Amino acid sequence: MNIKIRYFASMRDRMGRAEDTVSVDGDTVTVADLWKKVSSGQDLPGSTLIAVNMEYTDGAATVKNGDEVAFFPPVTGG
Amino acid sequence: MSAKTGITVLVQEESFDPCQLTAAHQATLDASKCGGIVTFVGTMRDYNDGHSVSSMYLDHYPGMTERHIEKVCQEAAEKWDVIDILVAHRYGEIKPSDAIVLVAVWSAHRANAFDACRFVINYLKERAPFWKRESTPAGERWVEHNTKDPAAEVSVASAAGIRRTG
């Protein structure tokens, strides 16, 4: 299955790219496992926010084929 | 409480005049039921955190940003009896004194409009995915956190019966 992963703001700078498409074997995978895959095993910075299909969640969330995952720093709008 | 509250969310790159937007939106409403309008306009300072700031870039997550502003407005409409809520928010390049955000709330009585307006701006700042990158004499930097408005947050939290941590 394929998962689209997006990065915003300082996370985009850190990763050096705006998005990845990751191919994973099986029906589901956790966000934490996806992070390990795209970051070559680095720790996820503690303040990082996670969204799956544009809803806030955490690293334990499972995702399925076609989902969109996003990693980004605390928001600073308004 | 106010199931028919109108909610309009504009997320746009173009600059806007908050007074003009509010007046234009008011013209679309049945204003005869309104007893008050409370507006909050957030504008850009030319300094932050000890540095002068010449301009700012606002990054956002198209789709998620609009969705979460709408959710905050819906929550406000469930908590307070308000007639209409308009939110406009810029992204892209911003210059000092530009309006960044407008929250306008119409209601029959002022207390609900004040409380709902404060709730929307405070929770929008916590949840809507926007990120500020400032241009300073020392270079560009991402703003890591918003300045808090503790008095306002306590007031809104207690009015809304919300327990807050941190």
Short mmCIF file of C-alpha atoms in Angstrom, two decimals:
data_model
loop_
_atom_site.label_atom_id
_atom_site.label_comp_id
_atom_site.label_asym_id
_atom_site.label_seq_id
_atom_site.Cartn_x
_atom_site.Cartn_y
_atom_site.Cartn_z
CA MET A 1 0.00 0.00 0.00
CA ASN A 2 1.03 3.60 -0.55
CA ILE A 3 0.92 6.40 2.01
CA LYS A 4 1.50 10.07 1.24
CA ILE A 5 3.50 11.90 3.91
CA ARG A 6 3.69 15.70 4.05
CA TYR A 7 6.02 18.01 5.99
CA PHE A 8 5.41 21.64 6.85
CA ALA A 9 7.41 24.65 8.07
CA SER A 10 10.60 23.77 9.98
CA MET A 11 9.84 20.06 9.52
CA ARG A 12 9.95 20.54 5.75
CA ASP A 13 13.33 22.29 6.11
CA ARG A 14 14.63 19.53 8.37
CA MET A 15 13.56 16.79 5.96
CA GLY A 16 14.74 18.73 2.92
CA ARG A 17 11.51 17.94 1.05
CA ALA A 18 7.80 18.69 1.20
CA GLU A 19 6.47 15.15 0.89
CA ASP A 20 7.16 11.47 0.43
CA THR A 21 5.14 8.59 -0.90
CA VAL A 22 5.97 5.46 1.07
CA SER A 23 5.22 1.91 -0.01
CA VAL A 24 4.53 -0.47 2.86
CA ASP A 25 3.75 -4.19 2.91
CA GLY A 26 0.57 -5.22 4.73
CA ASP A 27 -2.81 -3.59 5.39
CA THR A 28 -1.98 -1.14 8.16
CA VAL A 29 1.04 0.57 9.64
CA THR A 30 1.47 2.95 12.58
CA VAL A 31 2.48 6.58 12.16
CA ALA A 32 5.51 5.93 14.37
CA ASP A 33 6.70 3.18 12.02
CA LEU A 34 6.23 5.47 9.03
CA TRP A 35 8.33 8.14 10.74
CA LYS A 36 11.13 5.62 11.32
CA LYS A 37 11.04 4.74 7.65
CA VAL A 38 11.20 8.30 6.28
CA SER A 39 13.68 9.61 8.87
CA SER A 40 16.13 6.67 8.78
CA GLY A 41 15.35 5.91 12.41
CA GLN A 42 15.73 9.39 13.92
CA ASP A 43 13.70 10.31 17.00
CA LEU A 44 10.62 12.40 16.28
CA PRO A 45 11.08 15.82 17.95
CA GLY A 46 8.88 15.88 21.06
CA SER A 47 6.87 18.93 20.04
CA THR A 48 5.93 17.51 16.63
CA LEU A 49 2.24 17.46 15.76
CA ILE A 50 0.82 14.63 13.67
CA ALA A 51 -2.23 14.61 11.42
CA VAL A 52 -3.80 11.72 9.52
CA ASN A 53 -6.21 12.78 6.80
CA MET A 54 -6.11 16.31 8.24
CA GLU A 55 -7.18 15.29 11.77
CA TYR A 56 -4.82 15.54 14.75
CA THR A 57 -3.65 12.22 16.13
CA ASP A 58 -0.52 10.62 17.60
CA GLY A 59 2.21 8.17 16.69
CA ALA A 60 0.17 5.13 17.74
CA ALA A 61 -2.47 5.82 15.09
CA THR A 62 -2.67 3.28 12.29
CA VAL A 63 -2.98 4.29 8.68
CA LYS A 64 -4.14 2.45 5.59
CA ASN A 65 -3.64 2.61 1.86
CA GLY A 66 -4.31 6.06 0.43
CA ASP A 67 -4.15 7.92 3.75
CA GLU A 68 -2.30 11.22 4.04
CA VAL A 69 -0.01 11.68 7.05
CA ALA A 70 1.53 15.02 8.03
CA PHE A 71 4.31 15.95 10.47
CA PHE A 72 4.73 19.55 11.56
CA PRO A 73 5.85 21.79 14.45
CA PRO A 74 3.49 23.60 16.86
CA VAL A 75 1.24 25.98 14.95
CA THR A 76 1.78 29.74 15.10
CA GLY A 77 -1.07 31.38 13.18
CA GLY A 78 -3.45 34.13 14.18
CA MET B 1 -28.35 26.53 21.17
CA SER B 2 -27.70 28.26 17.89
CA ALA B 3 -28.04 25.57 15.28
CA LYS B 4 -28.37 28.05 12.47
CA THR B 5 -25.25 30.06 13.16
CA GLY B 6 -23.72 31.09 9.84
CA ILE B 7 -20.02 30.27 9.52
CA THR B 8 -17.78 31.68 6.80
CA VAL B 9 -14.06 30.92 6.63
CA LEU B 10 -11.75 32.63 4.14
CA VAL B 11 -8.10 31.55 3.92
CA GLN B 12 -6.43 33.70 1.29
CA GLU B 13 -3.12 35.00 0.02
CA GLU B 14 -4.51 38.41 -0.95
CA SER B 15 -4.42 41.18 1.64
CA PHE B 16 -7.80 42.31 2.98
CA ASP B 17 -9.32 45.34 4.64
CA PRO B 18 -10.99 43.96 7.79
CA CYS B 19 -13.54 46.79 8.00
CA GLN B 20 -14.54 46.34 4.38
CA LEU B 21 -14.83 42.56 4.78
CA THR B 22 -16.97 42.95 7.89
CA ALA B 23 -19.25 45.51 6.22
CA ALA B 24 -19.60 43.40 3.07
CA HIS B 25 -20.46 40.33 5.15
CA GLN B 26 -22.94 42.28 7.27
CA ALA B 27 -24.76 43.27 4.06
CA THR B 28 -25.48 39.56 3.45
CA LEU B 29 -27.09 39.05 6.90
CA ASP B 30 -30.51 39.76 8.33
CA ALA B 31 -28.99 42.36 10.62
CA SER B 32 -32.32 43.21 12.27
CA LYS B 33 -31.78 40.35 14.77
CA CYS B 34 -28.25 41.49 15.66
CA GLY B 35 -27.59 43.54 18.75
CA GLY B 36 -23.85 43.68 18.43
CA ILE B 37 -20.80 42.79 16.38
CA VAL B 38 -17.48 42.01 18.01
CA THR B 39 -14.43 41.95 15.76
CA PHE B 40 -10.85 41.00 16.47
CA VAL B 41 -8.17 41.95 13.94
CA GLY B 42 -4.69 40.50 14.33
CA THR B 43 -2.01 42.60 12.62
CA MET B 44 1.69 42.12 12.05
CA ARG B 45 4.20 43.79 14.42
CA ASP B 46 7.57 44.95 13.10
CA TYR B 47 9.31 43.31 16.07
CA ASN B 48 9.14 39.99 17.89
CA ASP B 49 11.20 38.29 20.56
CA GLY B 50 13.85 41.03 20.68
CA HIS B 51 14.35 41.40 16.90
CA SER B 52 12.99 43.78 14.33
CA VAL B 53 11.00 41.92 11.69
CA SER B 54 10.82 43.32 8.15
CA SER B 55 8.36 40.79 6.74
CA MET B 56 6.86 37.44 7.44
CA TYR B 57 5.90 34.35 5.46
CA LEU B 58 2.89 32.35 6.64
CA ASP B 59 2.92 28.69 5.67
CA HIS B 60 -0.30 26.66 5.96
CA TYR B 61 -1.79 23.24 5.23
CA PRO B 62 -4.48 23.82 2.58
CA GLY B 63 -7.65 21.94 3.47
CA MET B 64 -6.67 21.13 7.05
CA THR B 65 -6.41 24.82 7.90
CA GLU B 66 -9.93 25.62 6.71
CA ARG B 67 -11.33 22.48 8.34
CA HIS B 68 -9.94 23.31 11.78
CA ILE B 69 -10.97 26.96 11.70
CA GLU B 70 -14.50 25.80 10.83
CA LYS B 71 -14.44 23.32 13.73
CA VAL B 72 -13.44 26.04 16.19
CA CYS B 73 -16.28 28.23 14.87
CA GLN B 74 -18.74 25.33 15.22
CA GLU B 75 -17.65 24.79 18.81
CA ALA B 76 -18.15 28.48 19.55
CA ALA B 77 -21.61 28.32 17.97
CA GLU B 78 -22.50 25.39 20.23
CA LYS B 79 -21.33 27.18 23.37
CA TRP B 80 -22.74 30.66 22.76
CA ASP B 81 -25.90 31.92 21.12
CA VAL B 82 -24.46 33.80 18.16
CA ILE B 83 -25.96 34.60 14.77
CA ASP B 84 -22.98 34.60 12.46
CA ILE B 85 -19.20 34.11 12.50
CA LEU B 86 -16.77 35.31 9.83
CA VAL B 87 -13.09 34.40 9.91
CA ALA B 88 -10.53 35.57 7.35
CA HIS B 89 -6.86 34.57 7.57
CA ARG B 90 -3.91 35.38 5.30
CA TYR B 91 -1.11 33.13 4.16
CA GLY B 92 2.01 33.89 2.12
CA GLU B 93 4.03 37.12 2.37
CA ILE B 94 2.88 39.55 5.08
CA LYS B 95 4.18 43.08 5.74
CA PRO B 96 4.16 44.98 9.06
CA SER B 97 0.75 46.46 9.94
CA ASP B 98 -1.02 44.11 7.48
CA ALA B 99 -4.11 42.40 8.84
CA ILE B 100 -3.30 38.72 9.34
CA VAL B 101 -6.59 37.53 10.78
CA LEU B 102 -10.14 38.82 11.24
CA VAL B 103 -12.72 37.22 13.54
CA ALA B 104 -16.14 38.89 13.44
CA VAL B 105 -19.10 37.63 15.49
CA TRP B 106 -22.68 38.85 15.25
CA SER B 107 -25.11 38.17 18.08
CA ALA B 108 -28.25 39.50 19.74
CA HIS B 109 -26.38 40.42 22.93
CA ARG B 110 -22.82 41.60 23.43
CA ALA B 111 -21.66 39.08 26.03
CA ASN B 112 -22.04 36.12 23.67
CA ALA B 113 -20.29 37.97 20.85
CA PHE B 114 -17.31 38.93 23.06
CA ASP B 115 -16.93 35.42 24.48
CA ALA B 116 -17.34 33.64 21.13
CA CYS B 117 -14.90 36.00 19.40
CA ARG B 118 -12.25 35.47 22.07
CA PHE B 119 -12.76 31.70 21.98
CA VAL B 120 -12.41 31.56 18.19
CA ILE B 121 -9.19 33.59 18.02
CA ASN B 122 -7.57 31.76 20.94
CA TYR B 123 -8.40 28.26 19.72
CA LEU B 124 -7.64 29.12 16.09
CA LYS B 125 -4.15 30.07 17.26
CA GLU B 126 -3.79 26.71 19.00
CA ARG B 127 -5.21 24.45 16.32
CA ALA B 128 -5.24 25.92 12.82
CA PRO B 129 -2.13 24.77 10.94
CA PHE B 130 -0.31 27.99 10.12
CA TRP B 131 3.39 28.66 10.69
CA LYS B 132 5.14 32.03 10.74
CA ARG B 133 8.63 32.51 9.33
CA GLU B 134 10.08 35.93 10.14
CA SER B 135 12.67 37.89 8.20
CA THR B 136 14.98 39.59 10.71
CA PRO B 137 18.38 41.35 10.38
CA ALA B 138 19.91 38.05 11.58
CA GLY B 139 18.18 36.07 8.83
CA GLU B 140 14.99 34.06 8.55
CA ARG B 141 13.59 32.09 11.47
CA TRP B 142 10.52 30.00 12.13
CA VAL B 143 8.46 31.24 15.07
CA GLU B 144 8.44 28.32 17.50
CA HIS B 145 5.44 29.28 19.59
CA ASN B 146 2.81 31.99 19.80
CA THR B 147 2.85 34.45 22.68
CA LYS B 148 0.21 33.46 25.20
CA ASP B 149 -2.65 35.65 26.36
CA PRO B 150 -3.06 34.03 29.78
CA ALA B 151 -5.85 36.26 31.11
CA ALA B 152 -7.94 35.74 28.00
CA GLU B 153 -7.35 32.02 27.97
CA VAL B 154 -8.37 31.55 31.59
CA SER B 155 -11.50 33.60 31.01
CA VAL B 156 -12.51 31.66 27.92
CA ALA B 157 -11.66 28.32 29.47
CA SER B 158 -13.78 28.97 32.53
CA ALA B 159 -16.66 30.36 30.47
CA ALA B 160 -16.57 27.31 28.25
CA GLY B 161 -16.13 24.87 31.12
CA ILE B 162 -12.90 23.68 29.54
CA ARG B 163 -10.13 22.12 31.56
CA ARG B 164 -6.74 23.14 30.29
CA THR B 165 -3.37 21.61 30.88
CA GLY B 166 0.06 23.13 30.49
#
